[in-house]
PDB file of C-alpha atoms and ligand atoms in Angstrom:
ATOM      1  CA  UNK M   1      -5.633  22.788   7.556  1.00  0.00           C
ATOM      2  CA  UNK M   2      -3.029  21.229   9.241  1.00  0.00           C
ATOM      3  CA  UNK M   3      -1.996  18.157   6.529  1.00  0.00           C
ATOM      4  CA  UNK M   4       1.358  18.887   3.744  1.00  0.00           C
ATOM      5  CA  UNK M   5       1.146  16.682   0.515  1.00  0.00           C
ATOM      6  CA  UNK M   6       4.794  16.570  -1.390  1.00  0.00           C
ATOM      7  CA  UNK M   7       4.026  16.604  -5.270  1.00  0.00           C
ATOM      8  CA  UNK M   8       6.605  15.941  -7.853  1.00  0.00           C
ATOM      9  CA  UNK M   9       8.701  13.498 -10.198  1.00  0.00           C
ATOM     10  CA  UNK M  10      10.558  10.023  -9.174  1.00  0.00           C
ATOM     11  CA  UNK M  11      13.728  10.721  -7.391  1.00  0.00           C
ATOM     12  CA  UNK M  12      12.616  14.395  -6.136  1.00  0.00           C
ATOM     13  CA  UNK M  13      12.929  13.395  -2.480  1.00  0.00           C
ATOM     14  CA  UNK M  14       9.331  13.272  -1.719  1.00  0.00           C
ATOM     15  CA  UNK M  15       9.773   9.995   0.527  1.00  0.00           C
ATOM     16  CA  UNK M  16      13.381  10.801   2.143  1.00  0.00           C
ATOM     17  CA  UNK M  17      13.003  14.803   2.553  1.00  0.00           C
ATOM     18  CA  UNK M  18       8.849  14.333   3.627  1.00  0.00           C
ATOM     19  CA  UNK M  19      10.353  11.485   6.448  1.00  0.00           C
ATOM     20  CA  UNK M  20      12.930  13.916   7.628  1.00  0.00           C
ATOM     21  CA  UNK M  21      10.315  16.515   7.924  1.00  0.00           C
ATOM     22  CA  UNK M  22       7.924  15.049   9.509  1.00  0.00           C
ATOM     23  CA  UNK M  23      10.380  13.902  12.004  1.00  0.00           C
ATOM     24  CA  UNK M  24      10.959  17.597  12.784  1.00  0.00           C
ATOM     25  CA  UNK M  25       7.648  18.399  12.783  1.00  0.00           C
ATOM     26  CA  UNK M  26       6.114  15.368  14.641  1.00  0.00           C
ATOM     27  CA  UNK M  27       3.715  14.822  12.185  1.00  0.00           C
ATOM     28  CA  UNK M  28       2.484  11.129  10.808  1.00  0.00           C
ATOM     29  CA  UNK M  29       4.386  10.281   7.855  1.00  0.00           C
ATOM     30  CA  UNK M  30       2.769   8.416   4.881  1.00  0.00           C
ATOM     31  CA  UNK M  31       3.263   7.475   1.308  1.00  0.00           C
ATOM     32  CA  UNK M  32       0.478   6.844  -0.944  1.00  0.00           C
ATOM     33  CA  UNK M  33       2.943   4.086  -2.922  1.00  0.00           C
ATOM     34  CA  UNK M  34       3.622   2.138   0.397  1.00  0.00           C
ATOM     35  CA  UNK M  35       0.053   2.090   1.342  1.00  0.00           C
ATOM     36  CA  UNK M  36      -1.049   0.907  -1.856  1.00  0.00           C
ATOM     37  CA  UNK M  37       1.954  -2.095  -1.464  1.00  0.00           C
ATOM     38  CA  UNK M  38       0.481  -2.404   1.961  1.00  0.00           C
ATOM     39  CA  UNK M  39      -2.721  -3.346   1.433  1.00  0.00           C
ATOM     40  CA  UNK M  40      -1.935  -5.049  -2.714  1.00  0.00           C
ATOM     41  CA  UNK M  41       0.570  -7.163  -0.836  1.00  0.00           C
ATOM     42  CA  UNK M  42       3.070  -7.027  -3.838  1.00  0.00           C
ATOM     43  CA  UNK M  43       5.179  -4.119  -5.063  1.00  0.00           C
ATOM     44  CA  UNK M  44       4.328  -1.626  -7.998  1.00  0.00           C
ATOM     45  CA  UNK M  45       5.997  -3.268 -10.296  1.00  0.00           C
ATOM     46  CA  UNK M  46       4.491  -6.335  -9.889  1.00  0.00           C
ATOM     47  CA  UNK M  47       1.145  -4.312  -9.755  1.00  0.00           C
ATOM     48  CA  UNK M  48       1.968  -2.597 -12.923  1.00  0.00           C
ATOM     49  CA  UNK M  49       2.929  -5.970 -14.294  1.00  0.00           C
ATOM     50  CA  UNK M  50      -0.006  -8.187 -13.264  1.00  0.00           C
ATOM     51  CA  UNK M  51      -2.888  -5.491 -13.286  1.00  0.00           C
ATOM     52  CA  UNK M  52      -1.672  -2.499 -15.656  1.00  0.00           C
ATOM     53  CA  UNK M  53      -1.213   1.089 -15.017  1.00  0.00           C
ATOM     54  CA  UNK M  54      -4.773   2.059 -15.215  1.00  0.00           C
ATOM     55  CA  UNK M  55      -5.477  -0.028 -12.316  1.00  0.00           C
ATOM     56  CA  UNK M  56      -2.878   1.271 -10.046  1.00  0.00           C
ATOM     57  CA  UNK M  57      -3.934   4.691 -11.088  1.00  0.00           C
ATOM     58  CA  UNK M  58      -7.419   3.830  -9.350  1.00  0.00           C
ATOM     59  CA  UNK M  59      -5.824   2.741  -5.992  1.00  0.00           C
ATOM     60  CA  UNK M  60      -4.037   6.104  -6.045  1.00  0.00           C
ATOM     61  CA  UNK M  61      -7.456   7.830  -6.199  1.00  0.00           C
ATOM     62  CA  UNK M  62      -9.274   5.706  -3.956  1.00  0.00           C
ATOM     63  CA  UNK M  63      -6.163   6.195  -1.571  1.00  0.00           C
ATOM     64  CA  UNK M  64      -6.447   9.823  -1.694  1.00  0.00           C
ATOM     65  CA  UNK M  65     -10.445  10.344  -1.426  1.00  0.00           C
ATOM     66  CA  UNK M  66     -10.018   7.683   2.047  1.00  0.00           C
ATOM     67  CA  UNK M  67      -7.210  10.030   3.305  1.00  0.00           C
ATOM     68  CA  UNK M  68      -9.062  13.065   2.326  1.00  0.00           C
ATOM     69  CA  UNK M  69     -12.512  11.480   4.253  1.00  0.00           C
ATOM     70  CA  UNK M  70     -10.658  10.418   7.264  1.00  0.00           C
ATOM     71  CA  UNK M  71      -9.997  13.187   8.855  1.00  0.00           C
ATOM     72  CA  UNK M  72      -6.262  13.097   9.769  1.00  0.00           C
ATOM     73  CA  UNK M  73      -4.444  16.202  10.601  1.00  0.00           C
ATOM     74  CA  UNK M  74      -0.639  16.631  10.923  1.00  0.00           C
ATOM     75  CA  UNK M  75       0.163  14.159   8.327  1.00  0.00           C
ATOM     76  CA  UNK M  76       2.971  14.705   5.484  1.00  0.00           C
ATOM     77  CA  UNK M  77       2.264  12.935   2.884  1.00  0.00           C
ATOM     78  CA  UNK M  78       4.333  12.267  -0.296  1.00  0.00           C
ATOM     79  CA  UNK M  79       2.489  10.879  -3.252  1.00  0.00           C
ATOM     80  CA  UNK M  80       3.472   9.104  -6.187  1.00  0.00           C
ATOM     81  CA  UNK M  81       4.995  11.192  -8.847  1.00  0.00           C
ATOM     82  CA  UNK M  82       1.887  10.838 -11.500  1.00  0.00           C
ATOM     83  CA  UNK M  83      -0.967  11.080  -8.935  1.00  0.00           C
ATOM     84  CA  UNK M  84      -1.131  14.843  -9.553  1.00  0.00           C
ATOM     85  CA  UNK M  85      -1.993  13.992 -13.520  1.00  0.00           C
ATOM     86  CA  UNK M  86      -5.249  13.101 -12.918  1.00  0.00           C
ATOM     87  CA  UNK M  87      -7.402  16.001 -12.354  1.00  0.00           C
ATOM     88  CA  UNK M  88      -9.251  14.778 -10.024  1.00  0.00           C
ATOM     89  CA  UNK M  89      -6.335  13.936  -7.482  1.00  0.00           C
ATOM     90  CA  UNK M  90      -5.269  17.573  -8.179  1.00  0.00           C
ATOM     91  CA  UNK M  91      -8.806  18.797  -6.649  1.00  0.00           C
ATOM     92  CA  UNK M  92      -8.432  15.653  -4.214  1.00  0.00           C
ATOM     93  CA  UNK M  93      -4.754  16.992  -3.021  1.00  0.00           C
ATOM     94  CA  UNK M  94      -5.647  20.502  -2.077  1.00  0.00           C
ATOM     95  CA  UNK M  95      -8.905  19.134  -0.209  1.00  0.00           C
ATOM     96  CA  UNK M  96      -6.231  17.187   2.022  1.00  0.00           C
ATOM     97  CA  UNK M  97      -3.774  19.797   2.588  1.00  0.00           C
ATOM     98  CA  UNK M  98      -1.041  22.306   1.828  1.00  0.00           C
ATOM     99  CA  UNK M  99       0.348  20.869  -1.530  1.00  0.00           C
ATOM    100  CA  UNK M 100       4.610  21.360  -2.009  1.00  0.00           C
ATOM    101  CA  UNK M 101       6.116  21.178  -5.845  1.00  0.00           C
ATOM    102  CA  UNK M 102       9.498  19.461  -5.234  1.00  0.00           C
ATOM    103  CA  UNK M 103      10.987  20.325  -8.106  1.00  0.00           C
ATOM    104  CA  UNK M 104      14.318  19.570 -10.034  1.00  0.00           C
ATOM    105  CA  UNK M 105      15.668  19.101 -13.390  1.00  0.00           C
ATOM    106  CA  UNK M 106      16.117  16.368 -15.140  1.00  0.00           C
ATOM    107  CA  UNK M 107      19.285  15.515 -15.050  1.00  0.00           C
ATOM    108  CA  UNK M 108      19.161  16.218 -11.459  1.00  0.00           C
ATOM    109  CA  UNK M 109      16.521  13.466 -11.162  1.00  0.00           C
ATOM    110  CA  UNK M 110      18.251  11.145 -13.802  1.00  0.00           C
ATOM    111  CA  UNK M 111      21.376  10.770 -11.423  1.00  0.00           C
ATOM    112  CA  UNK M 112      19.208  10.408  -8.562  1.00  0.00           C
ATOM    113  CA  UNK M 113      16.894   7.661 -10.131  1.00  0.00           C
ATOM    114  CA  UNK M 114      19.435   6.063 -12.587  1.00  0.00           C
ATOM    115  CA  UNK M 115      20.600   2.331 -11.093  1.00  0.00           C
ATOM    116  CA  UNK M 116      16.452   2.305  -9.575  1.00  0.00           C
ATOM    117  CA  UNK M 117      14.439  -0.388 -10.856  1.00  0.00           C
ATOM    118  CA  UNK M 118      11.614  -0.199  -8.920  1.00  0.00           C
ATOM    119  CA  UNK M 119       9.792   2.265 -11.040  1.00  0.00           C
ATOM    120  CA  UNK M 120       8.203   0.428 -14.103  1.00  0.00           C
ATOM    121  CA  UNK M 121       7.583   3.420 -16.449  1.00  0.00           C
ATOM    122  CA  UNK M 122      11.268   4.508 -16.107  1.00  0.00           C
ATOM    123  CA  UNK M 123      12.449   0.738 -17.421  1.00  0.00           C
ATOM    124  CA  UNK M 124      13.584   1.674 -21.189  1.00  0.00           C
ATOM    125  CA  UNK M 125      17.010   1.718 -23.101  1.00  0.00           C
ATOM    126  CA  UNK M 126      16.705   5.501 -22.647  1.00  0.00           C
ATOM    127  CA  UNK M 127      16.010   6.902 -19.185  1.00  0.00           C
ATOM    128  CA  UNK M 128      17.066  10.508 -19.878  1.00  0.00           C
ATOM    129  CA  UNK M 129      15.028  10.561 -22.683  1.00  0.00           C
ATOM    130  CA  UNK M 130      12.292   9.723 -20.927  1.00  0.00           C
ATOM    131  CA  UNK M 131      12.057  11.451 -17.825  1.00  0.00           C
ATOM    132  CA  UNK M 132      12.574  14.959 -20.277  1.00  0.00           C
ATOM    133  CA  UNK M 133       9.507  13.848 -22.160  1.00  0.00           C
ATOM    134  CA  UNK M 134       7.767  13.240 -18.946  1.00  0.00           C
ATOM    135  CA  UNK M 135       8.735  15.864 -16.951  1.00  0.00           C
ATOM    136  CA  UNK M 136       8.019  18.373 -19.932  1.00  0.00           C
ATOM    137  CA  UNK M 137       4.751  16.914 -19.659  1.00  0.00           C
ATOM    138  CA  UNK M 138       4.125  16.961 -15.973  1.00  0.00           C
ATOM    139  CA  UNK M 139       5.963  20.320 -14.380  1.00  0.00           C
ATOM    140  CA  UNK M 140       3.028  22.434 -15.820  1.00  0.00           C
ATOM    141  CA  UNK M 141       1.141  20.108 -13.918  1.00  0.00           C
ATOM    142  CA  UNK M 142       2.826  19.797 -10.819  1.00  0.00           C
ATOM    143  CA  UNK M 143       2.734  23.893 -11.027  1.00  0.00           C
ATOM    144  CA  UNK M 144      -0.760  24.033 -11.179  1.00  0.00           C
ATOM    145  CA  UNK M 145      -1.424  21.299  -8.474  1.00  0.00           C
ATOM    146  CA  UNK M 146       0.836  22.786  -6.133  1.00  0.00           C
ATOM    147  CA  UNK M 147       1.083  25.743  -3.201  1.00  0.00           C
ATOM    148  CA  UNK M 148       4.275  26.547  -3.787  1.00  0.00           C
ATOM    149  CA  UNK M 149       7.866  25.274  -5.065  1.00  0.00           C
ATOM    150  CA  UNK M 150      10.979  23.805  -3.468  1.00  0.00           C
ATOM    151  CA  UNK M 151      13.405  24.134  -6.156  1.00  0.00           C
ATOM    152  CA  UNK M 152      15.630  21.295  -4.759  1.00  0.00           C
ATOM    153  CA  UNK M 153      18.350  20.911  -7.245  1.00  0.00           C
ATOM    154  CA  UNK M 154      21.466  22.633  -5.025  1.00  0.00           C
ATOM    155  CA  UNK M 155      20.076  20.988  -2.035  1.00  0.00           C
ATOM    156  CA  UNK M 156      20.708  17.763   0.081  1.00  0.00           C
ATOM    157  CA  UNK M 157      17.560  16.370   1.754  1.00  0.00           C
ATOM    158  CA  UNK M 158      18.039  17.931   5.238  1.00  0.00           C
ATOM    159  CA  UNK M 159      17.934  21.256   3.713  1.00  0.00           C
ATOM    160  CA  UNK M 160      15.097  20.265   1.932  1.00  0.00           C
ATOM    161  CA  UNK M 161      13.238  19.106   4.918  1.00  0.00           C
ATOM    162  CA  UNK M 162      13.990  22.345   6.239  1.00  0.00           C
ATOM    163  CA  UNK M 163      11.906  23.932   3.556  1.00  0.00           C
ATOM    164  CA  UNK M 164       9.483  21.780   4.392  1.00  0.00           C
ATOM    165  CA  UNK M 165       9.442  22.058   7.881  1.00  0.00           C
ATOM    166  CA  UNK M 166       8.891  26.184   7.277  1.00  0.00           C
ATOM    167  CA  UNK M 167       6.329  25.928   4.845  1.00  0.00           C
ATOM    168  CA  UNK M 168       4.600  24.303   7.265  1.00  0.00           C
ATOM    169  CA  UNK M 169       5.071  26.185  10.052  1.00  0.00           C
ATOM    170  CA  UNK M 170       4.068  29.094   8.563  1.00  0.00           C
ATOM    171  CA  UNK M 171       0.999  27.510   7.018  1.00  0.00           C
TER     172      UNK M 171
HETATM  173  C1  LIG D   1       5.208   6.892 -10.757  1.00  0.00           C
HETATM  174  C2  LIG D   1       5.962   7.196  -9.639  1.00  0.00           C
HETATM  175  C3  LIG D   1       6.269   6.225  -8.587  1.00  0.00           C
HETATM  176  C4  LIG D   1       5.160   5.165  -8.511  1.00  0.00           C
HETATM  177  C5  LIG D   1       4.926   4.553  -9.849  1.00  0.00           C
HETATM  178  C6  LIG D   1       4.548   5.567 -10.924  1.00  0.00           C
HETATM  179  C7  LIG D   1       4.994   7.940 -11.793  1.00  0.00           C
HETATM  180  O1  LIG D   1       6.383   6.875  -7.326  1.00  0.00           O
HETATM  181  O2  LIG D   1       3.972   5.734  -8.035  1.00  0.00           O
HETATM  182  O3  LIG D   1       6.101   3.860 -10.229  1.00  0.00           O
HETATM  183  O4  LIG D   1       4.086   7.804 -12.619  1.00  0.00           O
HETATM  184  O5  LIG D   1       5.734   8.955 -11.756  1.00  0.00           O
HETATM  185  P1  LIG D   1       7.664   7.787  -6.904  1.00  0.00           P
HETATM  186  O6  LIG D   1       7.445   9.145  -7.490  1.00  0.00           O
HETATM  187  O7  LIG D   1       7.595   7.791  -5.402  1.00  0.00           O
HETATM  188  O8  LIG D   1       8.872   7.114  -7.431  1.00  0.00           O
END
């Protein structure tokens, strides 16, 4: 099993750290939010806006099951941060590969995610507020859907691709 899928909330570094990493590793690089705007032809928000949450939620399944049917090996992949909360991407995820918790607290992920407004569940009058309620919600999850745990919060990205790149090496 050749294939690493980064797990974890917005503004964890999947996307940047999983890019730099792959880079190192010569693996594909792919992110199951940019294929989804690939093929949608509009961004998530405007998803979100036009079809609901629900329905994006099904293109992140039917995303997953393709890339788990296809065969691909030595590709990172970093996934949306609530694909692991459906149970069946959880089962879906470790079918496709070794599965990496990038983890971080919240305030580490508020700063990092703050001025964004491309993520339409983090668009309220009180962002902290909201990622704590999430994240309280999720990290059990992420836990349980993952391998193992970068705990990025003293990092910058390059030493979190290195993390990365080990995990998979020694994988
Ligand atoms: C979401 C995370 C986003 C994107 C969508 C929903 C979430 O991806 O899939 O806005 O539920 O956490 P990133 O984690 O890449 O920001």
């Amino acid at each position: 099993m050749s294939n690493i899928c980064l797990i974890g909330y917005m503004g964890s570094g999947k996307s940047s750290a999983g890019r730099l990493a792959a880079d190192i590793l010569k693996y594909d690089f792919d992110d199951t939010d940019d294929i989804i705007v690939r093929r949608e032809g509009i961004s998530i928000p405007e998803i979100f806006e036009k079809n609901g949450e629900s329905y994006f939620r099904g293109l992140e399944t039917g995303t997953l099951k393709e890339l788990c049917e296809s065969n691909v090996s030595k590709m990172l992949l970093s996934t949306g941060g609530g694909l692991p909360v459906r149970m069946e991407n959880r089962v879906l995820l470790k079918k496709f590969g070794r599965v990496i918790y990038l983890r971080a607290r919240t305030e580490t992920l508020y700063e990092r995610v703050k001025e964004d407004r491309g993520r339409p569940l983090l668009e309220t009058d009180d962002k902290l507020g909201r990622i704590r309620q999430m994240l309280a919600n999720r990290d059990p999850i992420y836990r349980e859907a993952s391998d193992c745990i970068i705990d990025t919060d003293d990092m910058v990205l390059a030493q979190v691709a290195k993390e990365i790149v080990n995990i998979a090496k020694s994988s």
